[in-house]
PDB file of C-alpha atoms in Angstrom:
ATOM      1  CA  UNK A   1      31.369  -4.859 149.840  1.00 51.00           C
ATOM      2  CA  UNK A   2      29.854  -2.177 147.718  1.00 51.00           C
ATOM      3  CA  UNK A   3      31.204   0.578 149.444  1.00 54.00           C
ATOM      4  CA  UNK A   4      35.158  -0.908 149.154  1.00 58.00           C
ATOM      5  CA  UNK A   5      34.445  -0.951 145.261  1.00 52.00           C
ATOM      6  CA  UNK A   6      33.030   2.631 145.493  1.00 48.00           C
ATOM      7  CA  UNK A   7      36.263   3.756 147.691  1.00 53.00           C
ATOM      8  CA  UNK A   8      38.638   1.782 145.222  1.00 50.00           C
ATOM      9  CA  UNK A   9      36.644   3.307 142.234  1.00 50.00           C
ATOM     10  CA  UNK A  10      37.100   6.650 143.809  1.00 52.00           C
ATOM     11  CA  UNK A  11      40.592   6.226 144.354  1.00 49.00           C
ATOM     12  CA  UNK A  12      41.804   4.835 141.057  1.00 54.00           C
ATOM     13  CA  UNK A  13      39.870   7.881 139.334  1.00 55.00           C
ATOM     14  CA  UNK A  14      41.612  10.446 141.762  1.00 54.00           C
ATOM     15  CA  UNK A  15      45.059   8.895 140.821  1.00 48.00           C
ATOM     16  CA  UNK A  16      44.289   9.064 137.167  1.00 53.00           C
ATOM     17  CA  UNK A  17      43.381  12.615 137.294  1.00 51.00           C
ATOM     18  CA  UNK A  18      46.283  13.502 139.418  1.00 52.00           C
ATOM     19  CA  UNK A  19      48.795  11.553 136.875  1.00 51.00           C
ATOM     20  CA  UNK A  20      46.846  13.732 134.128  1.00 51.00           C
ATOM     21  CA  UNK A  21      47.234  16.828 135.978  1.00 51.00           C
ATOM     22  CA  UNK A  22      50.867  16.255 136.465  1.00 46.00           C
ATOM     23  CA  UNK A  23      51.507  15.387 132.851  1.00 46.00           C
ATOM     24  CA  UNK A  24      49.827  18.692 131.682  1.00 49.00           C
ATOM     25  CA  UNK A  25      51.695  20.463 134.333  1.00 44.00           C
ATOM     26  CA  UNK A  26      54.971  18.832 132.825  1.00 45.00           C
ATOM     27  CA  UNK A  27      53.635  19.657 129.322  1.00 49.00           C
ATOM     28  CA  UNK A  28      52.962  23.421 130.103  1.00 46.00           C
ATOM     29  CA  UNK A  29      56.217  23.718 131.664  1.00 43.00           C
ATOM     30  CA  UNK A  30      58.271  22.508 128.910  1.00 45.00           C
ATOM     31  CA  UNK A  31      56.143  25.042 126.711  1.00 46.00           C
ATOM     32  CA  UNK A  32      57.011  27.733 129.017  1.00 40.00           C
ATOM     33  CA  UNK A  33      60.715  26.854 128.851  1.00 43.00           C
ATOM     34  CA  UNK A  34      60.681  26.291 124.837  1.00 45.00           C
ATOM     35  CA  UNK A  35      59.295  29.816 124.684  1.00 46.00           C
ATOM     36  CA  UNK A  36      61.358  31.686 127.042  1.00 47.00           C
ATOM     37  CA  UNK A  37      64.540  30.255 125.042  1.00 46.00           C
ATOM     38  CA  UNK A  38      63.625  31.117 121.835  1.00 57.00           C
ATOM     39  CA  UNK A  39      62.556  34.511 119.827  1.00 54.00           C
ATOM     40  CA  UNK A  40      58.921  33.781 118.216  1.00 56.00           C
ATOM     41  CA  UNK A  41      58.080  37.081 116.892  1.00 61.00           C
ATOM     42  CA  UNK A  42      59.488  36.705 113.529  1.00 75.00           C
ATOM     43  CA  UNK A  43      57.035  37.833 110.995  1.00 80.00           C
ATOM     44  CA  UNK A  44      56.053  35.994 108.014  1.00 82.00           C
ATOM     45  CA  UNK A  45      55.289  39.295 106.099  1.00 88.00           C
ATOM     46  CA  UNK A  46      58.829  40.088 106.376  1.00 88.00           C
ATOM     47  CA  UNK A  47      60.327  37.059 104.401  1.00 89.00           C
ATOM     48  CA  UNK A  48      57.530  37.797 101.693  1.00 92.00           C
ATOM     49  CA  UNK A  49      58.723  41.354 101.505  1.00 94.00           C
ATOM     50  CA  UNK A  50      62.281  40.282 101.329  1.00 93.00           C
ATOM     51  CA  UNK A  51      61.659  37.996  98.764  1.00 95.00           C
ATOM     52  CA  UNK A  52      59.687  41.140  96.669  1.00 96.00           C
ATOM     53  CA  UNK A  53      62.777  43.193  97.113  1.00 96.00           C
ATOM     54  CA  UNK A  54      65.091  40.612  95.839  1.00 95.00           C
ATOM     55  CA  UNK A  55      63.205  40.031  92.688  1.00 96.00           C
ATOM     56  CA  UNK A  56      63.099  43.993  92.152  1.00 96.00           C
ATOM     57  CA  UNK A  57      66.723  43.929  92.527  1.00 95.00           C
ATOM     58  CA  UNK A  58      67.402  40.848  90.539  1.00 94.00           C
ATOM     59  CA  UNK A  59      64.989  42.635  87.469  1.00 95.00           C
ATOM     60  CA  UNK A  60      67.325  45.795  87.819  1.00 93.00           C
ATOM     61  CA  UNK A  61      70.739  43.775  87.741  1.00 89.00           C
ATOM     62  CA  UNK A  62      69.582  41.625  84.839  1.00 89.00           C
ATOM     63  CA  UNK A  63      68.571  44.975  82.961  1.00 89.00           C
ATOM     64  CA  UNK A  64      71.922  46.810  83.755  1.00 86.00           C
ATOM     65  CA  UNK A  65      73.973  43.688  82.870  1.00 83.00           C
ATOM     66  CA  UNK A  66      72.109  42.590  79.764  1.00 82.00           C
ATOM     67  CA  UNK A  67      71.594  46.296  78.266  1.00 82.00           C
ATOM     68  CA  UNK A  68      74.925  47.809  79.111  1.00 78.00           C
ATOM     69  CA  UNK A  69      77.086  45.350  79.922  1.00 71.00           C
ATOM     70  CA  UNK A  70      75.805  42.784  76.730  1.00 67.00           C
ATOM     71  CA  UNK A  71      75.374  40.048  79.606  1.00 59.00           C
ATOM     72  CA  UNK A  72      78.929  40.225  80.885  1.00 66.00           C
ATOM     73  CA  UNK A  73      79.796  41.303  84.653  1.00 64.00           C
ATOM     74  CA  UNK A  74      83.253  43.211  84.753  1.00 65.00           C
ATOM     75  CA  UNK A  75      84.697  43.778  88.155  1.00 63.00           C
ATOM     76  CA  UNK A  76      86.181  46.858  87.287  1.00 64.00           C
ATOM     77  CA  UNK A  77      83.592  48.616  85.574  1.00 75.00           C
ATOM     78  CA  UNK A  78      80.453  50.878  86.784  1.00 82.00           C
ATOM     79  CA  UNK A  79      77.949  48.158  85.980  1.00 82.00           C
ATOM     80  CA  UNK A  80      79.753  46.003  88.933  1.00 81.00           C
ATOM     81  CA  UNK A  81      79.492  48.955  91.348  1.00 84.00           C
ATOM     82  CA  UNK A  82      75.678  49.592  90.406  1.00 88.00           C
ATOM     83  CA  UNK A  83      75.246  45.846  91.040  1.00 86.00           C
ATOM     84  CA  UNK A  84      76.546  46.099  94.250  1.00 87.00           C
ATOM     85  CA  UNK A  85      74.703  49.063  95.439  1.00 92.00           C
ATOM     86  CA  UNK A  86      71.558  47.312  93.895  1.00 92.00           C
ATOM     87  CA  UNK A  87      72.163  44.366  96.407  1.00 91.00           C
ATOM     88  CA  UNK A  88      73.118  46.680  99.063  1.00 92.00           C
ATOM     89  CA  UNK A  89      69.577  48.332  98.910  1.00 94.00           C
ATOM     90  CA  UNK A  90      68.011  45.101  98.712  1.00 94.00           C
ATOM     91  CA  UNK A  91      69.668  43.887 101.860  1.00 92.00           C
ATOM     92  CA  UNK A  92      69.081  47.227 103.803  1.00 93.00           C
ATOM     93  CA  UNK A  93      65.233  47.261 102.637  1.00 94.00           C
ATOM     94  CA  UNK A  94      64.867  43.580 103.642  1.00 91.00           C
ATOM     95  CA  UNK A  95      66.575  44.230 107.266  1.00 89.00           C
ATOM     96  CA  UNK A  96      64.460  47.490 107.731  1.00 92.00           C
ATOM     97  CA  UNK A  97      61.225  45.910 106.805  1.00 91.00           C
ATOM     98  CA  UNK A  98      62.161  42.626 109.051  1.00 86.00           C
ATOM     99  CA  UNK A  99      62.925  44.964 112.014  1.00 85.00           C
ATOM    100  CA  UNK A 100      59.382  46.897 111.700  1.00 88.00           C
ATOM    101  CA  UNK A 101      57.324  44.025 111.243  1.00 86.00           C
ATOM    102  CA  UNK A 102      59.057  41.949 113.602  1.00 83.00           C
ATOM    103  CA  UNK A 103      58.569  44.636 116.566  1.00 84.00           C
ATOM    104  CA  UNK A 104      54.916  45.241 115.430  1.00 85.00           C
ATOM    105  CA  UNK A 105      54.260  41.606 115.951  1.00 81.00           C
ATOM    106  CA  UNK A 106      56.362  41.188 119.353  1.00 79.00           C
ATOM    107  CA  UNK A 107      54.320  44.228 120.783  1.00 81.00           C
ATOM    108  CA  UNK A 108      51.417  42.187 119.842  1.00 80.00           C
ATOM    109  CA  UNK A 109      52.471  39.029 121.355  1.00 73.00           C
ATOM    110  CA  UNK A 110      53.606  40.898 124.524  1.00 76.00           C
ATOM    111  CA  UNK A 111      57.354  40.044 124.017  1.00 73.00           C
ATOM    112  CA  UNK A 112      60.062  42.251 124.201  1.00 75.00           C
ATOM    113  CA  UNK A 113      61.918  42.945 120.572  1.00 74.00           C
ATOM    114  CA  UNK A 114      65.696  43.166 122.341  1.00 75.00           C
ATOM    115  CA  UNK A 115      66.053  40.252 124.979  1.00 79.00           C
ATOM    116  CA  UNK A 116      68.181  37.310 125.572  1.00 82.00           C
ATOM    117  CA  UNK A 117      66.365  35.165 122.873  1.00 79.00           C
ATOM    118  CA  UNK A 118      66.623  37.899 120.143  1.00 79.00           C
ATOM    119  CA  UNK A 119      70.222  38.630 121.014  1.00 85.00           C
ATOM    120  CA  UNK A 120      71.089  35.009 120.706  1.00 86.00           C
ATOM    121  CA  UNK A 121      69.382  34.805 117.748  1.00 84.00           C
ATOM    122  CA  UNK A 122      71.089  37.640 116.113  1.00 87.00           C
ATOM    123  CA  UNK A 123      74.546  36.597 117.035  1.00 90.00           C
ATOM    124  CA  UNK A 124      74.095  32.927 115.854  1.00 90.00           C
ATOM    125  CA  UNK A 125      72.650  34.187 112.510  1.00 89.00           C
ATOM    126  CA  UNK A 126      75.659  36.690 111.871  1.00 92.00           C
ATOM    127  CA  UNK A 127      78.456  34.167 112.495  1.00 93.00           C
ATOM    128  CA  UNK A 128      78.161  32.201 109.387  1.00 93.00           C
ATOM    129  CA  UNK A 129      76.969  35.384 107.200  1.00 92.00           C
ATOM    130  CA  UNK A 130      79.659  37.532 108.315  1.00 94.00           C
ATOM    131  CA  UNK A 131      82.263  34.974 107.570  1.00 95.00           C
ATOM    132  CA  UNK A 132      80.577  34.051 104.555  1.00 94.00           C
ATOM    133  CA  UNK A 133      80.309  37.914 103.409  1.00 92.00           C
ATOM    134  CA  UNK A 134      84.135  38.248 103.905  1.00 94.00           C
ATOM    135  CA  UNK A 135      84.931  35.364 102.187  1.00 94.00           C
ATOM    136  CA  UNK A 136      82.850  36.356  99.186  1.00 91.00           C
ATOM    137  CA  UNK A 137      84.506  39.891  99.157  1.00 89.00           C
ATOM    138  CA  UNK A 138      88.009  38.198  99.486  1.00 91.00           C
ATOM    139  CA  UNK A 139      87.305  36.032  96.061  1.00 88.00           C
ATOM    140  CA  UNK A 140      85.585  39.072  94.584  1.00 83.00           C
ATOM    141  CA  UNK A 141      89.120  41.120  95.340  1.00 81.00           C
ATOM    142  CA  UNK A 142      90.958  38.392  93.499  1.00 83.00           C
ATOM    143  CA  UNK A 143      88.656  38.820  90.389  1.00 76.00           C
ATOM    144  CA  UNK A 144      86.577  35.523  91.072  1.00 78.00           C
ATOM    145  CA  UNK A 145      83.060  36.056  90.708  1.00 76.00           C
ATOM    146  CA  UNK A 146      81.808  32.853  88.835  1.00 78.00           C
ATOM    147  CA  UNK A 147      80.527  31.139  92.197  1.00 86.00           C
ATOM    148  CA  UNK A 148      79.487  34.168  94.173  1.00 88.00           C
ATOM    149  CA  UNK A 149      75.653  33.752  93.952  1.00 89.00           C
ATOM    150  CA  UNK A 150      76.069  29.865  94.987  1.00 92.00           C
ATOM    151  CA  UNK A 151      77.939  31.118  97.813  1.00 94.00           C
ATOM    152  CA  UNK A 152      75.720  33.752  99.118  1.00 94.00           C
ATOM    153  CA  UNK A 153      72.986  31.150  98.928  1.00 95.00           C
ATOM    154  CA  UNK A 154      74.980  28.444 100.964  1.00 96.00           C
ATOM    155  CA  UNK A 155      76.304  31.118 103.902  1.00 95.00           C
ATOM    156  CA  UNK A 156      72.831  32.449 103.975  1.00 95.00           C
ATOM    157  CA  UNK A 157      71.215  29.021 104.216  1.00 95.00           C
ATOM    158  CA  UNK A 158      73.913  28.149 106.974  1.00 95.00           C
ATOM    159  CA  UNK A 159      73.054  31.351 109.034  1.00 93.00           C
ATOM    160  CA  UNK A 160      69.490  30.184 108.971  1.00 92.00           C
ATOM    161  CA  UNK A 161      69.776  26.790 110.261  1.00 93.00           C
ATOM    162  CA  UNK A 162      72.769  28.146 112.618  1.00 91.00           C
ATOM    163  CA  UNK A 163      69.491  30.597 113.939  1.00 88.00           C
ATOM    164  CA  UNK A 164      66.616  28.233 114.104  1.00 86.00           C
ATOM    165  CA  UNK A 165      67.652  26.905 117.277  1.00 86.00           C
ATOM    166  CA  UNK A 166      66.780  30.130 118.646  1.00 84.00           C
ATOM    167  CA  UNK A 167      63.460  30.880 116.839  1.00 80.00           C
ATOM    168  CA  UNK A 168      60.953  29.194 114.969  1.00 76.00           C
ATOM    169  CA  UNK A 169      62.418  25.947 114.004  1.00 76.00           C
ATOM    170  CA  UNK A 170      60.860  26.159 110.745  1.00 84.00           C
ATOM    171  CA  UNK A 171      63.185  28.420 109.287  1.00 88.00           C
ATOM    172  CA  UNK A 172      65.867  25.883 109.152  1.00 90.00           C
ATOM    173  CA  UNK A 173      63.839  23.998 106.203  1.00 93.00           C
ATOM    174  CA  UNK A 174      64.391  27.133 104.316  1.00 93.00           C
ATOM    175  CA  UNK A 175      68.114  27.359 105.410  1.00 94.00           C
ATOM    176  CA  UNK A 176      68.200  23.728 103.944  1.00 96.00           C
ATOM    177  CA  UNK A 177      66.491  24.695 100.623  1.00 96.00           C
ATOM    178  CA  UNK A 178      68.893  27.761 100.371  1.00 96.00           C
ATOM    179  CA  UNK A 179      72.070  25.826 100.753  1.00 96.00           C
ATOM    180  CA  UNK A 180      70.626  23.109  98.096  1.00 96.00           C
ATOM    181  CA  UNK A 181      70.135  25.801  95.628  1.00 96.00           C
ATOM    182  CA  UNK A 182      73.840  27.324  96.650  1.00 96.00           C
ATOM    183  CA  UNK A 183      75.435  23.891  95.910  1.00 96.00           C
ATOM    184  CA  UNK A 184      73.996  23.439  92.464  1.00 95.00           C
ATOM    185  CA  UNK A 185      74.508  27.143  91.928  1.00 94.00           C
ATOM    186  CA  UNK A 186      78.460  26.288  92.470  1.00 92.00           C
ATOM    187  CA  UNK A 187      78.188  23.192  90.808  1.00 92.00           C
ATOM    188  CA  UNK A 188      76.677  24.717  87.481  1.00 91.00           C
ATOM    189  CA  UNK A 189      77.810  28.876  87.487  1.00 85.00           C
ATOM    190  CA  UNK A 190      75.749  29.411  84.474  1.00 85.00           C
ATOM    191  CA  UNK A 191      72.841  29.027  86.413  1.00 90.00           C
ATOM    192  CA  UNK A 192      73.779  30.776  89.474  1.00 89.00           C
ATOM    193  CA  UNK A 193      72.055  34.077  88.810  1.00 90.00           C
ATOM    194  CA  UNK A 194      68.575  32.295  88.097  1.00 93.00           C
ATOM    195  CA  UNK A 195      68.999  30.045  91.118  1.00 95.00           C
ATOM    196  CA  UNK A 196      69.659  33.369  93.317  1.00 94.00           C
ATOM    197  CA  UNK A 197      66.500  34.530  92.364  1.00 95.00           C
ATOM    198  CA  UNK A 198      64.536  31.458  93.475  1.00 96.00           C
ATOM    199  CA  UNK A 199      66.267  31.246  96.730  1.00 95.00           C
ATOM    200  CA  UNK A 200      66.179  35.141  97.683  1.00 95.00           C
ATOM    201  CA  UNK A 201      62.999  35.696  95.669  1.00 95.00           C
ATOM    202  CA  UNK A 202      60.671  33.076  95.414  1.00 96.00           C
ATOM    203  CA  UNK A 203      61.695  31.004  98.140  1.00 95.00           C
ATOM    204  CA  UNK A 204      61.196  33.815 100.657  1.00 94.00           C
ATOM    205  CA  UNK A 205      57.784  34.636  99.440  1.00 94.00           C
ATOM    206  CA  UNK A 206      56.826  30.938  99.765  1.00 94.00           C
ATOM    207  CA  UNK A 207      58.145  30.748 103.129  1.00 92.00           C
ATOM    208  CA  UNK A 208      56.793  34.068 104.304  1.00 90.00           C
ATOM    209  CA  UNK A 209      53.417  32.973 102.946  1.00 91.00           C
ATOM    210  CA  UNK A 210      53.557  29.769 104.851  1.00 89.00           C
ATOM    211  CA  UNK A 211      54.856  31.147 107.893  1.00 86.00           C
ATOM    212  CA  UNK A 212      52.232  34.001 107.781  1.00 84.00           C
ATOM    213  CA  UNK A 213      49.078  31.902 107.971  1.00 86.00           C
ATOM    214  CA  UNK A 214      50.792  29.072 110.105  1.00 81.00           C
ATOM    215  CA  UNK A 215      52.128  31.917 112.803  1.00 78.00           C
ATOM    216  CA  UNK A 216      50.669  35.177 112.461  1.00 71.00           C
ATOM    217  CA  UNK A 217      46.974  34.815 111.517  1.00 73.00           C
ATOM    218  CA  UNK A 218      46.947  32.777 114.883  1.00 62.00           C
TER     219      UNK A 218
END
């Protein structure tokens, strides 16, 4: 009878090992499918740099408005055009830095910088961003700029949440924070500038540091 128990034990052990191997294979397939459908080479350092650029731009804007416009921003003055130029450079430097650092990380990970996943990421990111940008330009042309900072935060947050389906899912949390700050800014326009600084400046830096140590240092 002992040999029967031995055969039974061997059969059960083999069955358990086969089931475990099967589960491991399923898990590995799911991970591969997850990675293939998402662009995972976003760099945390690019978030840090974007936050630094935003803080520099905010400091320069505050200096211009406070020194030459006595704290009041007029749409038809050179101060307003200067502020728009500062925002343009902040966005440009952030984009260029993001492309450089993300390209470097993608090469390190053996991932193509321009593939189906990255195209989906950019497309879904731009939909809310472009719509929001056009809306902000429309209200600025109508002489209404009190809620501009809040609207920028809201639409940027929507863009992050929308793009998170095709990249690192963690970016949606930054999106939720940006939207929350934007809603507060629209409710209290007098604090819009400082909430903009918090959202685009400090939150980018905090997010970038977190993402860097979570993903970039592995």
